[in-house]
Amino acid sequence: MEGSGAEIPMDCLSCHVLAHSEWDVLSKAEARLLDRGKTCSAYAPGETLFREGDPCRGVYCVHDGLVGVRKTDQNGQSVLLARFGYPGSMLGYRPFLAGECHRGTAEALAPSRVCFIGRDTVEELLARNPRVGLNFLHSMTKALGEAEEGYFQVATHSLRRQLVHLLLIFRSRFGVVGTDGAVRLQLPLSRQDMAAMIGVRPESLSRTIRELNDEGLVRFSGRTAHLLDIQALSDELDE
Amino acid sequence: MEGSGAEIPMDCLSCHVLAHSEWDVLSKAEARLLDRGKTCSAYAPGETLFREGDPCRGVYCVHDGLVGVRKTDQNGQSVLLARFGYPGSMLGYRPFLAGECHRGTAEALAPSRVCFIGRDTVEELLARNPRVGLNFLHSMTKALGEAEEGYFQVATHSLRRQLVHLLLIFRSRFGVVGTDGAVRLQLPLSRQDMAAMIGVRPESLSRTIRELNDEGLVRFSGRTAHLLDIQALSDELDE
DNA sequence: CGCCAGGTTGATTTCGCTCAAGCAATGTGG
DNA sequence: CCACATTGCTTGAGCGAAATCAACCTGGCG
């Protein structure tokens, strides 16, 4: 449940997610530099990459798997920030660039392989290739836009609405279309974590899931969910 | 109530807020360029600088006054994003850098003078002086941190807590220490806007203010507020 | 087998919203 | 200068959504 994951070998030069990351503009030589400066680890679900308050020693590149960022208040109430790392996405670059400590705790939600890139390497690459900085700038504009949007959602939308929204997001990432048009999806999160993502208690989430079940919109069974009426679900978001 | 404010003369070269803005690294020549590319206007309270959905034609520099950014949902529910422009701060640079339309509506809350800097000028200055870009990058890291923090607050804190938090923020900006140790402050916002800032209805805000009044923690009268027991208020935030 | 964590369900309470009315300050036109 | 509308703020009553507290499943796992 604790620890920094097991170190594993990995090669940036042949990495296929590199092209979908902020590093897609590196030259061969620069990629070699990146490769030498990184350390890769495998994390089991529940293991943490870094903790709230930790000094920020570099950035994390999610190779595969799923990583969530969690903030916990003094009562142990935890909120999952929507921004979990997709394959190819960078984690922890905001506090890095701001020169701050980490503001959240990053935790593997699924078995994941993640590369850590140390401060010196990141700074050298930023200095060498200005387009890297621009890539990060662009990622940040997007992240800021999403954060503000999310803030707005929480402030104005009901639990049910947010749940439906979340399910439709999962659909686009994990959904498999079945024979009858229904979508089957394997949930990457426990109920508790889903609840934390939309900022509600697990009990409330459970009730709302039941509600959707009873209305025939979805069918939940453990960690697999069937979305039976995508149209109706989408409609709910538009009012 | 409508319109884009009355144009007024203003000189960047002698502007004293410039030094506290992202433009503090400009050379004389660059500042002249900035001066030629800008247009300054005076806005009365309630006038809007730009609206949600407007294409983003440049960035806004708040010279003095107070500007809020508002998002409105389909029912007319509006939420004030905490990020109002302080003197010297830039508004609307996120969508500018992201190449998006404005996501919120900016509105003068107090009589304000604001300079608009057109796209071409901003781009030329970004290209000429890379430190400008770094300044914006740094501002954005801060903004993103605050947005995530705010998200967390809304998700976990009660109305009362958020109100107390807001009052303490105002204290640091507008507070004047009285003879008896109490802090007097002139509120920059109407009740409605204060309510919108913490994402609640005006009625609920009113009740909570009354509550704090009855407990002797504060004394409200119109737009002036006296914080009688700072210690107790601060304590509430820590639980 | 019994234990335990995660999940569900039920009963009750709390918080903030809605709807509605009243009130004070400001403005406006006769 | 006064009657009247308008606007912003407060108060009250009732309601509804989600939290809380508590019990009870269920499925691993020692």
Coordinates of C-alpha atoms in Angstrom, one line a residue, chain B residues 13-174:
Chain B
L13 CA 5.8 54.5 -20.4
S14 CA 4.8 56.3 -17.3
C15 CA 2.4 53.7 -16.0
H16 CA 3.3 52.7 -12.4
V17 CA 1.3 49.4 -12.5
L18 CA 3.3 48.2 -15.4
A19 CA 6.1 47.3 -13.1
H20 CA 3.7 45.0 -11.2
S21 CA 2.5 43.2 -14.3
E22 CA 3.7 40.6 -16.7
W23 CA 5.2 43.5 -18.7
D24 CA 7.8 44.4 -16.1
V25 CA 10.6 43.0 -18.3
L26 CA 9.9 45.2 -21.3
S27 CA 12.7 47.5 -22.7
K28 CA 11.8 51.1 -23.4
A29 CA 11.4 50.4 -27.1
E30 CA 9.1 47.4 -26.3
A31 CA 7.1 49.5 -23.9
R32 CA 6.6 52.1 -26.7
L33 CA 5.3 49.2 -28.9
L34 CA 2.9 48.2 -26.1
D35 CA 1.8 51.8 -25.7
R36 CA 0.9 52.1 -29.4
G37 CA -0.9 48.8 -29.5
K38 CA -3.2 49.4 -26.6
T39 CA -6.5 51.2 -26.1
C40 CA -7.7 52.3 -22.6
S41 CA -11.2 52.7 -21.4
A42 CA -13.0 53.7 -18.3
Y43 CA -15.8 51.4 -17.1
A44 CA -18.6 52.1 -14.7
P45 CA -19.7 49.3 -12.4
G46 CA -21.8 46.8 -14.3
E47 CA -20.2 47.5 -17.7
T48 CA -18.7 44.5 -19.4
L49 CA -15.2 44.2 -20.9
F50 CA -16.0 41.0 -22.8
R51 CA -18.6 38.3 -22.8
E52 CA -18.6 34.5 -22.6
G53 CA -18.2 33.2 -26.1
D54 CA -16.7 36.3 -27.6
P55 CA -13.7 35.6 -29.8
C56 CA -10.5 36.6 -27.9
R57 CA -8.9 39.5 -29.7
G58 CA -6.3 40.3 -27.1
V59 CA -5.7 40.7 -23.4
Y60 CA -6.9 43.2 -20.8
C61 CA -4.7 45.0 -18.3
V62 CA -6.5 46.3 -15.2
H63 CA -5.0 49.7 -14.3
D64 CA -7.2 50.3 -11.3
G65 CA -10.6 49.4 -10.0
L66 CA -12.0 46.0 -9.7
V67 CA -13.1 43.5 -12.3
G68 CA -14.9 40.2 -11.9
V69 CA -15.2 37.3 -14.2
R70 CA -18.6 35.7 -14.3
K71 CA -20.0 32.4 -15.7
T72 CA -23.7 32.0 -16.2
D73 CA -25.6 28.7 -16.8
Q74 CA -28.7 28.3 -18.8
N75 CA -31.0 29.2 -15.9
G76 CA -29.3 32.5 -15.4
Q77 CA -27.5 31.1 -12.3
S78 CA -24.2 33.0 -12.2
V79 CA -21.0 32.1 -10.5
L80 CA -18.3 34.7 -9.9
L81 CA -14.9 33.2 -10.3
A82 CA -12.7 34.4 -7.5
R83 CA -10.1 35.6 -9.9
F84 CA -11.0 39.3 -10.2
G85 CA -8.3 41.5 -11.7
Y86 CA -6.2 43.3 -9.2
P87 CA -4.5 46.5 -10.4
G88 CA -1.7 45.4 -12.6
S89 CA -3.1 42.0 -13.4
M90 CA -4.0 40.7 -16.8
L91 CA -7.3 39.3 -17.7
G92 CA -8.3 37.0 -20.6
Y93 CA -4.8 35.7 -21.3
R94 CA -5.7 32.1 -20.9
P95 CA -8.1 31.9 -23.8
F96 CA -5.8 34.1 -25.7
L97 CA -2.9 31.7 -25.3
A98 CA -5.1 28.7 -25.9
G99 CA -6.6 30.2 -29.0
E100 CA -10.1 29.8 -27.6
C101 CA -13.1 32.1 -27.1
H102 CA -13.7 33.7 -23.8
R103 CA -15.2 31.3 -21.3
G104 CA -16.5 33.9 -18.9
T105 CA -17.9 37.4 -18.9
A106 CA -15.7 40.1 -17.4
E107 CA -17.5 43.0 -15.7
A108 CA -16.4 46.0 -13.8
L109 CA -17.4 45.7 -10.1
A110 CA -16.1 49.2 -9.2
P111 CA -15.2 52.1 -11.5
S112 CA -12.2 50.8 -13.3
R113 CA -9.7 51.8 -16.0
V114 CA -8.6 49.0 -18.2
C115 CA -6.3 48.8 -21.2
F116 CA -6.9 46.5 -24.0
I117 CA -3.9 45.1 -25.9
G118 CA -4.6 43.7 -29.3
R119 CA -3.6 40.3 -30.5
D120 CA -0.8 41.5 -32.9
T121 CA 0.9 43.6 -30.2
V122 CA 0.8 40.8 -27.7
E123 CA 2.2 38.3 -30.2
E124 CA 5.0 40.6 -31.3
L125 CA 6.0 41.3 -27.7
L126 CA 5.9 37.6 -26.9
A127 CA 8.2 36.9 -29.8
R128 CA 10.6 39.8 -29.1
N129 CA 11.0 39.2 -25.4
P130 CA 10.8 35.6 -24.2
R131 CA 10.7 36.7 -20.6
V132 CA 7.2 38.0 -21.2
G133 CA 6.1 34.5 -22.1
L134 CA 7.7 33.1 -18.9
N135 CA 5.9 35.7 -16.9
F136 CA 2.6 34.6 -18.3
L137 CA 3.6 31.0 -17.7
H138 CA 4.3 31.8 -14.1
S139 CA 1.0 33.6 -13.7
M140 CA -0.8 30.7 -15.2
T141 CA 0.8 28.2 -12.8
K142 CA -0.5 30.4 -10.0
A143 CA -3.9 30.7 -11.5
L144 CA -4.1 26.9 -12.0
G145 CA -3.1 26.3 -8.4
E146 CA -5.7 28.7 -7.2
A147 CA -8.4 27.2 -9.4
E148 CA -7.7 23.7 -8.1
E149 CA -7.7 25.0 -4.5
G150 CA -11.0 26.7 -5.1
Y151 CA -12.5 23.6 -6.6
F152 CA -11.5 21.7 -3.5
Q153 CA -13.0 24.4 -1.2
V154 CA -16.3 24.4 -2.9
A155 CA -16.4 20.6 -2.8
T156 CA -15.7 20.3 0.9
H157 CA -16.6 23.5 2.7
S158 CA -19.9 24.8 4.0
L159 CA -21.4 28.1 3.1
R160 CA -20.5 29.6 6.4
R161 CA -16.9 28.5 6.1
Q162 CA -16.6 29.9 2.7
L163 CA -18.1 33.2 3.8
V164 CA -15.6 33.5 6.6
H165 CA -12.8 32.7 4.2
L166 CA -14.0 35.4 1.8
L167 CA -14.2 37.9 4.6
L168 CA -10.6 37.2 5.6
I169 CA -9.5 37.6 2.0
F170 CA -11.2 40.9 1.9
R171 CA -9.6 41.9 5.1
S172 CA -6.2 41.5 3.7
R173 CA -7.1 43.7 0.7
F174 CA -9.5 46.3 2.1

